[in-house]
Coordinates of C-alpha atoms and ligand atoms in Angstrom, one line a residue:
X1 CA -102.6 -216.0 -3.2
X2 CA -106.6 -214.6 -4.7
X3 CA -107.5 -216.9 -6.7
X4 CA -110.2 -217.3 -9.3
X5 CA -112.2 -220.7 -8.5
X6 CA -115.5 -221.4 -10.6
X7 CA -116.6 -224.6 -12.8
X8 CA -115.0 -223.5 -15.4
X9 CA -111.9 -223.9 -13.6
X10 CA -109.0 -223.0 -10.9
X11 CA -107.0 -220.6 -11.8
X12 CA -104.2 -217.5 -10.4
X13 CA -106.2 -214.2 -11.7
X14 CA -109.1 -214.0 -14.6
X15 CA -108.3 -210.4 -15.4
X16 CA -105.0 -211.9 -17.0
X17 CA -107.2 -213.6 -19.6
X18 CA -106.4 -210.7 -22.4
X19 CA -102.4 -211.1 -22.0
X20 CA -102.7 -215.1 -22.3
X21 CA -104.7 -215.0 -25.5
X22 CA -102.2 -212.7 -26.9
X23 CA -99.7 -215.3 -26.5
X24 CA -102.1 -218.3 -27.1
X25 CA -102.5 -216.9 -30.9
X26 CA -98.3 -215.9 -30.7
X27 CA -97.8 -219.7 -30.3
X28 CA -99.8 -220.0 -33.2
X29 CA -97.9 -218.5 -35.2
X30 CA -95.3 -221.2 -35.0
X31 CA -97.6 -224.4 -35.1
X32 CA -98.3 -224.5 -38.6
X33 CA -99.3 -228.6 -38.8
X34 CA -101.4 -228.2 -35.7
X35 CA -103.7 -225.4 -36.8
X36 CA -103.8 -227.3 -40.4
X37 CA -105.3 -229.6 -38.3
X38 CA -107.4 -227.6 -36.6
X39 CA -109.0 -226.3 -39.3
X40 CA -110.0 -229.9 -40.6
X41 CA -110.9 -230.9 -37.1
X42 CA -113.4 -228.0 -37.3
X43 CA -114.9 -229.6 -40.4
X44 CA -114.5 -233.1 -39.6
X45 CA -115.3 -233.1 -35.8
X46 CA -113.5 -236.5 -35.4
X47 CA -114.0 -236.2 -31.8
X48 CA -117.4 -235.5 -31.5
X49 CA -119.0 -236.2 -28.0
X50 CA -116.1 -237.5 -26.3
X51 CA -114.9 -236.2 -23.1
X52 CA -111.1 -235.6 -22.5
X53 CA -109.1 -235.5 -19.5
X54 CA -105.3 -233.3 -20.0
X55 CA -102.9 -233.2 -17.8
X56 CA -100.2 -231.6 -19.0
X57 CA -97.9 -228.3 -18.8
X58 CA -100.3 -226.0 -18.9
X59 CA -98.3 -223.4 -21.8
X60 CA -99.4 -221.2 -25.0
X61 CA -98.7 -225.0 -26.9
X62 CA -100.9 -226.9 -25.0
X63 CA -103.6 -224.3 -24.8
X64 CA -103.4 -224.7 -28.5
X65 CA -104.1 -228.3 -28.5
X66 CA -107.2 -227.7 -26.3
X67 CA -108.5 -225.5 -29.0
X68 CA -108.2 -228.1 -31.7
X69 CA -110.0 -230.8 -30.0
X70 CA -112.5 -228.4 -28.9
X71 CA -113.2 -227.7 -32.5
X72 CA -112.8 -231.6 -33.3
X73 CA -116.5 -231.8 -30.8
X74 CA -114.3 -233.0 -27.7
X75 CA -115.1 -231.4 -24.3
X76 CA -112.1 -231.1 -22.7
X77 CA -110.6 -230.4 -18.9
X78 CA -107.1 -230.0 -18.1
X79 CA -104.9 -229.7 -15.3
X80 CA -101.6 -229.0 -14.9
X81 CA -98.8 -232.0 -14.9
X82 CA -96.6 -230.3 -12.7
X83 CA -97.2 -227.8 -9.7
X84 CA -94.0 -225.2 -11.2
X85 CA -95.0 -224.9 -15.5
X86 CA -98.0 -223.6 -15.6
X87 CA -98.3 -220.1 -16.9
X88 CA -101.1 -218.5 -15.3
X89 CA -102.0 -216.2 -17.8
X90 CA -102.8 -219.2 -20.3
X91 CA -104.6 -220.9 -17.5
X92 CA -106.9 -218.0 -17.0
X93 CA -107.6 -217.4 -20.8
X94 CA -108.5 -221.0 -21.4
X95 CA -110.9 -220.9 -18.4
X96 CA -112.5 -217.4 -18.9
X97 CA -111.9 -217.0 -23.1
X98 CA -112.5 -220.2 -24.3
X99 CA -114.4 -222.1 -22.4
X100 CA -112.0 -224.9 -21.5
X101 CA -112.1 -225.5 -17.7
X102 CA -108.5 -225.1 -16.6
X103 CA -107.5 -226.5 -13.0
X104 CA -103.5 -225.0 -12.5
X105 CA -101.8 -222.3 -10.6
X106 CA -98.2 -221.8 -11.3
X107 CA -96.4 -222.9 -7.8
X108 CA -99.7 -224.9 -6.4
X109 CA -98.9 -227.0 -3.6
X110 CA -99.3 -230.7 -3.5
X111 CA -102.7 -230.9 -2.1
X112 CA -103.7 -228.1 -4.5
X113 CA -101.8 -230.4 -7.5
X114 CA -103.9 -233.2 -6.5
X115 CA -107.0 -231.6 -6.1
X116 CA -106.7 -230.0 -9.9
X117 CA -106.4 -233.7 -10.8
X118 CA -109.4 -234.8 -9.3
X119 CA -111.4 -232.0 -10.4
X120 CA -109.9 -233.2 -14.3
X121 CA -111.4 -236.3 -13.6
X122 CA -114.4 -235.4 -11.8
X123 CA -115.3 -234.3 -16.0
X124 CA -115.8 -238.1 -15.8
X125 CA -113.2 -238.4 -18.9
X126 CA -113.5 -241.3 -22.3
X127 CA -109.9 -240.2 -22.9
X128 CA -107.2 -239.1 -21.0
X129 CA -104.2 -237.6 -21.9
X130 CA -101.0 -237.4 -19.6
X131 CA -97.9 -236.0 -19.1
X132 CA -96.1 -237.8 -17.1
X133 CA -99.0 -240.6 -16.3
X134 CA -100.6 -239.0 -13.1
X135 CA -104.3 -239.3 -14.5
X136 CA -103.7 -243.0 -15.3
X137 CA -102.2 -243.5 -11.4
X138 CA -105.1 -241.7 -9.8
X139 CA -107.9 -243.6 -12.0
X140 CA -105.7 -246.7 -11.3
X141 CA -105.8 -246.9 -7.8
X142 CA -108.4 -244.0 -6.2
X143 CA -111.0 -243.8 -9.1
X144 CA -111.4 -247.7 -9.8
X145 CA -115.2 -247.3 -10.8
X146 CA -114.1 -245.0 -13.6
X147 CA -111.7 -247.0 -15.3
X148 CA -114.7 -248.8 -17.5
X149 CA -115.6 -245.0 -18.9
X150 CA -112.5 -244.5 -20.4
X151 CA -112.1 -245.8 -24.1
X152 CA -108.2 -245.2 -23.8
X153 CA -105.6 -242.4 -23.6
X154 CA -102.0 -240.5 -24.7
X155 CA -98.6 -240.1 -23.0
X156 CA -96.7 -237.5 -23.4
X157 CA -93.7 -238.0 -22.3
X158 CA -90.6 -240.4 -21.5
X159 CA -90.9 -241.3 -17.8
X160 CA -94.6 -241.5 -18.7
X161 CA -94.4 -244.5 -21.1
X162 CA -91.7 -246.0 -18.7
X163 CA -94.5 -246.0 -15.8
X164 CA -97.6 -247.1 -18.0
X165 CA -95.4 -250.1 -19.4
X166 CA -94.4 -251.0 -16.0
X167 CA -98.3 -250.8 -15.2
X168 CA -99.0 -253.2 -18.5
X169 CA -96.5 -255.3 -17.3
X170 CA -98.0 -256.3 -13.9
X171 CA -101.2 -257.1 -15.7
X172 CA -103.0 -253.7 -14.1
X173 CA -103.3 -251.6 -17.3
X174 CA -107.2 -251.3 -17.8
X175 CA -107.1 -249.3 -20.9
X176 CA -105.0 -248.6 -24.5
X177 CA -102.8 -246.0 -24.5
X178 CA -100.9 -244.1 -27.3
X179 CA -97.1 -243.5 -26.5
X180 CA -96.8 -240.2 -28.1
X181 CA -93.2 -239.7 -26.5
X182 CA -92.1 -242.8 -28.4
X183 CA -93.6 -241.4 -32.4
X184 CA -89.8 -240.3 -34.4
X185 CA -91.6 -237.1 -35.1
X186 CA -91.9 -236.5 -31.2
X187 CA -89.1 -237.6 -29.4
X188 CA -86.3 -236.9 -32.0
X189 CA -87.2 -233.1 -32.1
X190 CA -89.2 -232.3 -28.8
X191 CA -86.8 -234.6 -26.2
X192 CA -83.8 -233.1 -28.1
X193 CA -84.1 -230.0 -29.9
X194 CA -86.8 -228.6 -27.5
X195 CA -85.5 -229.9 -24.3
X196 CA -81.8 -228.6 -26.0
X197 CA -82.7 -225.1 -26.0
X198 CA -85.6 -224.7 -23.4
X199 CA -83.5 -225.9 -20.6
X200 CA -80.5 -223.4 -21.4
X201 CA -83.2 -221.1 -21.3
X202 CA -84.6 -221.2 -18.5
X203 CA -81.4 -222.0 -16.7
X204 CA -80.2 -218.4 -18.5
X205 CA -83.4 -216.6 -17.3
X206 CA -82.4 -218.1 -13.4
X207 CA -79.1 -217.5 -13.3
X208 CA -77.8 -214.8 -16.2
X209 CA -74.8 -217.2 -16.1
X210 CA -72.5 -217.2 -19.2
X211 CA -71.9 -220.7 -20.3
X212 CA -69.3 -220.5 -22.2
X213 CA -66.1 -221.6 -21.0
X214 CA -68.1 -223.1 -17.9
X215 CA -67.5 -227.1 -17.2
X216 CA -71.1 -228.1 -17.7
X217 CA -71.8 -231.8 -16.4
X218 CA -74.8 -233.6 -18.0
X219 CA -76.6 -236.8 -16.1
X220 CA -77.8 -239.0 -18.9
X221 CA -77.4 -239.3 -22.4
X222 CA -80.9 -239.7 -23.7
X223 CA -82.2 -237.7 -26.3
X224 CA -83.4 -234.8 -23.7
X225 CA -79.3 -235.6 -22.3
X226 CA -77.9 -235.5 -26.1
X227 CA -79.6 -232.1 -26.7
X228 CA -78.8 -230.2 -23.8
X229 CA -75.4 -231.3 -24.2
X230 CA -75.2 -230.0 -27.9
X231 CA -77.0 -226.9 -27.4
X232 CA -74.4 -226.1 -24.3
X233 CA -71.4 -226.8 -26.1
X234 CA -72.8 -224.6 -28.9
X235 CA -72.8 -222.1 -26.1
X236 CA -68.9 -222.3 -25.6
X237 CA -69.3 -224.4 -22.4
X238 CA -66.6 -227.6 -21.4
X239 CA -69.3 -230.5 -21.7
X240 CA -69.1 -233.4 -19.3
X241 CA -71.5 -236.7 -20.0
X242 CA -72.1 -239.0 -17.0
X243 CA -73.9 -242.2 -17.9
X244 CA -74.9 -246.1 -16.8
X245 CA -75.5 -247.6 -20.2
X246 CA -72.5 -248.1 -22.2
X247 CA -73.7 -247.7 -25.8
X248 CA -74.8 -243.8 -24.4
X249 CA -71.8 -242.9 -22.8
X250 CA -69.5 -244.6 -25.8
X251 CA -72.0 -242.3 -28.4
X252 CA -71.6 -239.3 -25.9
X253 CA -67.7 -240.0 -26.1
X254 CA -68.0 -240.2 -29.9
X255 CA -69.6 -237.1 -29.9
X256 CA -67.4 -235.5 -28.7
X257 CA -68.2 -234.8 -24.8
X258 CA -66.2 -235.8 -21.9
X259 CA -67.4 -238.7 -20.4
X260 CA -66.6 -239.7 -16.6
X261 CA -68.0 -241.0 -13.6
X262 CA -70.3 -238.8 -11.8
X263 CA -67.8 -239.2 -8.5
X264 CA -65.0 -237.6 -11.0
X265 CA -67.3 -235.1 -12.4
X266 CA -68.7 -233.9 -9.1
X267 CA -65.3 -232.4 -8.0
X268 CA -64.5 -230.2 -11.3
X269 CA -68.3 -229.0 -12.5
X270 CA -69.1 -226.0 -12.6
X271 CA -73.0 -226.2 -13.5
X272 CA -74.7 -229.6 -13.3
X273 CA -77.9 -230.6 -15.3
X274 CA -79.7 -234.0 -14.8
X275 CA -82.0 -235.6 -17.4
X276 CA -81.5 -238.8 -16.8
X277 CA -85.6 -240.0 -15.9
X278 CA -84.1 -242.2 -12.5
X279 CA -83.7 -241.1 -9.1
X280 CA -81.2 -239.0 -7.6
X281 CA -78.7 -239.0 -10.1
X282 CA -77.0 -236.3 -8.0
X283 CA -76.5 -238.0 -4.7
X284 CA -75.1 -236.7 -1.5
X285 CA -71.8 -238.0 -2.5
X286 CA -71.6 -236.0 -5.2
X287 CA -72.9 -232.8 -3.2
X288 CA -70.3 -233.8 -0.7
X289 CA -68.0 -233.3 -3.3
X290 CA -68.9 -230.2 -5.3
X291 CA -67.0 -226.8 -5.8
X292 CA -68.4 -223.7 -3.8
X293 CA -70.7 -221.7 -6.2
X294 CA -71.5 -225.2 -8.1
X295 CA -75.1 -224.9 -9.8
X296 CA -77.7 -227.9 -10.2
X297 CA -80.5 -227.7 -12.0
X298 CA -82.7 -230.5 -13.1
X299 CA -84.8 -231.2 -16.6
X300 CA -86.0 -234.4 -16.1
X301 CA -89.8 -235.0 -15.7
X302 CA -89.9 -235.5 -12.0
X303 CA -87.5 -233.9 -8.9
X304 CA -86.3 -236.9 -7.9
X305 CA -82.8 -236.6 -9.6
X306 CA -81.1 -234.6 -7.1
X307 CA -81.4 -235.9 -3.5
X308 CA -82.8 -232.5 -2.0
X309 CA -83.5 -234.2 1.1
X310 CA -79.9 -234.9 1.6
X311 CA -78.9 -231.5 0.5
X312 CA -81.1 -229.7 2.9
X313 CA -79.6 -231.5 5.9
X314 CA -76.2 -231.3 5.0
X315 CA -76.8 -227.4 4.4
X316 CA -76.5 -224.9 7.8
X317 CA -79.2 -222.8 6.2
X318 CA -80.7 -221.3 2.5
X319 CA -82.0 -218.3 0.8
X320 CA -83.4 -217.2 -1.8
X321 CA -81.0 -215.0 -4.3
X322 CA -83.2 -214.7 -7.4
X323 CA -86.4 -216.2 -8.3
X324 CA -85.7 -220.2 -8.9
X325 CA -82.6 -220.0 -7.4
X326 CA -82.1 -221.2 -3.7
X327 CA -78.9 -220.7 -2.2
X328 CA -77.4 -223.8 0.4
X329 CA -74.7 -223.0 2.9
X330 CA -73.0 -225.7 3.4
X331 CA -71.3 -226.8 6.6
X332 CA -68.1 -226.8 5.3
X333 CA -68.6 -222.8 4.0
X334 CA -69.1 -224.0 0.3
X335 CA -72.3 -222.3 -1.4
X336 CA -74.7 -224.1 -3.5
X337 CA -77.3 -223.1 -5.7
X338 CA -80.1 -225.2 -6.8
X339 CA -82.4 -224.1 -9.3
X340 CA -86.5 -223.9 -9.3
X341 CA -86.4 -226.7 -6.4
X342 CA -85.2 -229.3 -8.6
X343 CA -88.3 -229.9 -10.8
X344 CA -88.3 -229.0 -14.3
X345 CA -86.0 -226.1 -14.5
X346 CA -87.0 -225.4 -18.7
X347 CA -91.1 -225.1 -18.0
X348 CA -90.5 -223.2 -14.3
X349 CA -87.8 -220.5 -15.1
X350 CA -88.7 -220.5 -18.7
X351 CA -91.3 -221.3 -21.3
X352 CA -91.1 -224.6 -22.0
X353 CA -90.0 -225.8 -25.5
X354 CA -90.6 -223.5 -28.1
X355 CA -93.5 -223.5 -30.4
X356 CA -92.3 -224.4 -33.5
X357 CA -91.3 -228.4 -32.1
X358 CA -94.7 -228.5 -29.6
X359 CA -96.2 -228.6 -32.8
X360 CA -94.8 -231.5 -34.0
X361 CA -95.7 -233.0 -30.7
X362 CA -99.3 -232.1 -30.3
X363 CA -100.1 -232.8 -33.7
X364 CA -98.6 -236.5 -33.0
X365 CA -101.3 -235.9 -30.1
X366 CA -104.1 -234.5 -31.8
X367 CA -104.1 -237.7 -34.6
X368 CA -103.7 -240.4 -32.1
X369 CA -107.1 -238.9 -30.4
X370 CA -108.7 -239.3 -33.7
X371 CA -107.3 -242.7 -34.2
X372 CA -108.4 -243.4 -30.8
X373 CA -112.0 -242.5 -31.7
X374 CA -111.8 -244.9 -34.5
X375 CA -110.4 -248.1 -33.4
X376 CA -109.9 -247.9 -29.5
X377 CA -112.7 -250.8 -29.1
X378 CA -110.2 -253.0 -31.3
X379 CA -107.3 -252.3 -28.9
X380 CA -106.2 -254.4 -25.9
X381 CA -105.1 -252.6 -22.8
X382 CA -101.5 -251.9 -23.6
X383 CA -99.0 -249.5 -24.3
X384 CA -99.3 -248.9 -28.5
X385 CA -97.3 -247.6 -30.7
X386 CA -98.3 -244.5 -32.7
X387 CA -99.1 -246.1 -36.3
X388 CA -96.0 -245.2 -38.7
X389 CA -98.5 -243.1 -41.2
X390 CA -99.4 -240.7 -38.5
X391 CA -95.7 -240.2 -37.7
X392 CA -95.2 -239.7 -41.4
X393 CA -97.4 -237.6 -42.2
X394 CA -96.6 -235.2 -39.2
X395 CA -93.2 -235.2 -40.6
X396 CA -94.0 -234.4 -43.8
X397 CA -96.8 -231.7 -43.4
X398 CA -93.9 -230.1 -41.0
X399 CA -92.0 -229.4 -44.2
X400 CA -94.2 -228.8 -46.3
X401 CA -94.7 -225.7 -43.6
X402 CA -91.3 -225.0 -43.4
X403 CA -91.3 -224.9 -47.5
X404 CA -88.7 -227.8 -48.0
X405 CA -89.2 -230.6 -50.2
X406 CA -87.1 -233.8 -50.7
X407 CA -86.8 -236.2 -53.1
X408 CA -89.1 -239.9 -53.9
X409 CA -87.7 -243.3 -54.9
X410 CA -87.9 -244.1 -58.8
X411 CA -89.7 -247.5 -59.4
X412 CA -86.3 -248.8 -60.4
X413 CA -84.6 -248.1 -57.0
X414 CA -87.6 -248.9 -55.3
X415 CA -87.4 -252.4 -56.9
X416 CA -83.5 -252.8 -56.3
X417 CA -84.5 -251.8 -52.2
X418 CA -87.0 -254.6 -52.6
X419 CA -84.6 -256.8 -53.9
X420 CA -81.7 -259.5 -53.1
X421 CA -79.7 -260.4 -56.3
X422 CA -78.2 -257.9 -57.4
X423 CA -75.1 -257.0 -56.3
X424 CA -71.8 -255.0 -57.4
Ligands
ADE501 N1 -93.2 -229.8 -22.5 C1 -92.1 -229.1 -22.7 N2 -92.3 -227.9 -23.2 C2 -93.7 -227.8 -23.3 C3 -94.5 -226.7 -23.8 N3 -94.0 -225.6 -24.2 N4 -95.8 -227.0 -23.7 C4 -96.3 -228.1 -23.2 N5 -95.6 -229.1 -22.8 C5 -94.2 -229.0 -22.8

C-alpha cells in the first residue's frame, strides 16, 4: 500500500483529493441544519482557538462536520474510529483540500489504527470528540499528563456512552463529556433509521443477496436492532428477533417479528445480523448449529459480536469470494460466509448512514462543542446529558428544512396540561 504521510495527515492516495470533494459537497446537499450552522459558525466563531481531537468514521458526513468547526475558529485533527469505514478519498481531500489533518486509511492495521490515534492527540486536543470512546481510553491510561488540557469532549455513539459511564462510575472520568448518542434527535433517527437502511446496504453491496423471502435473524432489539429489523421486513424478508431483556423482545414480539432463543434461531436462519453492543452474541454454539450457506454480518460498533476466533478454528480453511465476504469451510462440509470480518458491515461494504440523518447527528454534535465552549468550566467530570433546547431545536430546524410545519398549544390547552382539576 503507497501512502501519502505529511503533517497534514496519513492518508491512502492525495491525487484522490478531487473525487472526495465532489462527494464532501454531495453530502451537502442533504445536511441542511448542519450547513445552517455552518454558516453562523462562520460569523460567530464559537469555537475560536480551541483545539479538537475526532475520532470518528472518517465519511463525506463527518468531513462535513470538520468544515463547520473549522469555520467556528476550531483547529481540528481527526482520525478514523475504526480501521474498515474510512473512505479514503474523503480522507485525502480533508488532508490536501482543506487543511484538516486526516490520520485514516481504509483497512489500516491495528498498529496503524493506533498510531492515527496518537498522532490525533499528539495536536495536544481542549476537546475530544469520539466514536466509540478510543481517544478518552488512550488519554485515560497512556496520555495521563494530557488529561488537564482537555476542557471536555462528545460521544458519538451507543457502546461509547456505555464505556465512558462505566469510566464515571469507577471514579476515573477526568473530564465532562456530552452523550450525543443519547440526544432524541440522534438516536431515534441515526441508531434506527440510518443504521435501518445503511446496514441493508452494505450487506446488499457484499452479497447481492435478495432478502426477501429470506429468514433474517436479528441479535438485539435496540434502536440500531428495531431498525434493521423494520427495514428487512420492508424488504420481504421472514424476521427473527433474539433478545436478553424482556420488555425488547416482548416490543419486538408486538411488532410483529419472531422472537426466539438464539439456540432456536441458529438452526433455521438464513442471514444473521448482530447489533446488540455485547460480546459474541453469535457464539460457537450457534455456529455449530447453522445451515450451510448461512450469512453473518455484524453492525454493532465493535467485532466482538461474533466469536471469529471460534469460527476460525472450527473452519478446515477460508477464502475470499467477493470483497467483504470470507468464505469458512467447515469441518462438517457446511459453508459459511462472514461479512467484512465482523466489524461494522454498513460503514465497510457501504457508506455509512445516509446524509440526510448524519445531519441530525452532527448538528446535535456541532451545538454541544459550542455549549462546551461556554460552560465546560461549570461541569463536573461526568457523562451529561445534551440540554433539551439543543435537542429541540435540531429537531425543529430539521423540518423546517424538510418544509413541514406542525401545530403549537393554545394558552387554554397549555393551562389545562398545567393543570390538575379538571376532569371529564
Ligand atoms: N456512523 C454511521 N454512519 C456514519 C456516517 N455516514 N458518517 C459518520 N459516522 C457514521
Amino acid at each position: 500500500m503507497t501512502t501519502t504521510s505529511t503533517e497534514s495527515g496519513h492518508v491512502l492516495d492525495t491525487g484522490l483529493a478531487g473525487e472526495g470533494a465532489r462527494r464532501i459537497e454531495w453530502a451537502a446537499r442533504e445536511m441542511p441544519v448542519l450547513r445552517q450552522l455552518r454558516r453562523r459558525f462562520a460569523e460567530e466563531m464559537p469555537l475560536n482557538g480551541l483545539r479538537i481531537a475526532a475520532c470518528l468514521h472518517v465519511t463525506s458526513e463527518t468531513a462535513n462536520l470538520m468544515l463547520t468547526l473549522r469555520d467556528g475558529g476550531a483547529s481540528v485533527a481527526l482520525c478514523a474510529s475504526n480501521p474498515l469505514s474510512t473512505q479514503d478519498d474523503v480522507a485525502a481531500a480533508l488532508a490536501a483540500e482543506y487543511g484538516i489533518p486526516t490520520f485514516a486509511i481504509k483497512g489500516e492495521d491495528r498498529d496503524t489504527y493506533y498510531s492515527h490515534i496518537q498522532a490525533a492527540l499528539d495536536s495536544r486536543p481542549n476537546i475530544t470528540m469520539d466514536d466509540g470512546a478510543d481517544l478518552v481510553a488512550v488519554l485515560h491510561t497512556t496520555r495521563t499528563e494530557q488529561l488537564t488540557e482537555v476542557i471536555g469532549g462528545t460521544e458519538e455513539t451507543t457502546t461509547g456512552v456505555i464505556r465512558l459511564n462505566s469510566l464515571a462510575e469507577d471514579g476515573r472520568l477526568k473530564y465532562p463529556i456530552m452523550a450525543v448518542n443519547d440526544a432524541d434527535t440522534k438516536h431515534f433517527f441515526d441508531n434506527r433509521y440510518g443504521t435501518g437502511q445503511s446496514t441493508l446496504d452494505g450487506i446488499t453491496r457484499a452479497t447481492n443477496m435478495l432478502w426477501a423471502g429470506k429468514k433474517v435473524v436479528i441479535c438485539g432489539y435496540g434502536w440500531c436492532g428495531r431498525g434493521v429489523a423494520l427495514r428487512a421486513r420492508g424488504m420481504g424478508a421472514h424476521t427473527i428477533v433474539t433478545e436478553v431483556n424482556p420488555i425488547r423482545a416482548l416490543e419486538a414480539a408486538m411488532d410483529g417479528h419472531q422472537v426466539m432463543t438464539i439456540a432456536e434461531a441458529s438452526e433455521i436462519g438464513d442471514m444473521f445480523i448482530t447489533v446488540t453492543g455485547g460480546l459474541a452474541a453469535i457464539g460457537r454454539d450457534s455456529l455449530a448449529a447453522m445451515k450451510d450457506g448461512a450469512i453473518v454480518a455484524n453492525s454493532g460498533h465493535f467485532n466482538v459480536e461474533i466469536d471469529i476466533e471460534a469460527l476460525e478454528e472450527m473452519a478446515d480453511g477460508k477464502q475470499t469470494v467477493r470483497p467483504f465476504v470470507e468464505e469458512y469451510l467447515m469441518g462438517d462440509g457446511r459453508r459459511l460466509y462472514l461479512l467484512a470480518e465482523g466489524r461494522l458491515i454498513n460503514l465497510a461494504a457501504a457508506e455509512g448512514h445516509p446524509s440526510a440523518v448524519m445531519d441530525m447527528s452532527f448538528a446535535n454534535q456541532a451545538l454541544s462543542l459550542e455549549y462546551l465552549a461556554q460552560t465546560a468550566h461549570t461541569l463536573t467530570p461526568q457523562v451529561h446529558a445534551v440540554p433539551r433546547d439543543i435537542d429541540e431545536e435540531v429537531g425543529r430546524l430539521k423540518l423546517q428544512s424538510m418544509g413541514i410545519r406542525i401545530d403549537s398549544l393554545t394558552a387554554e390547552q397549555e393551562k389545562y396540561l398545567a393543570s390538575w382539576d379538571v376532569g371529564t
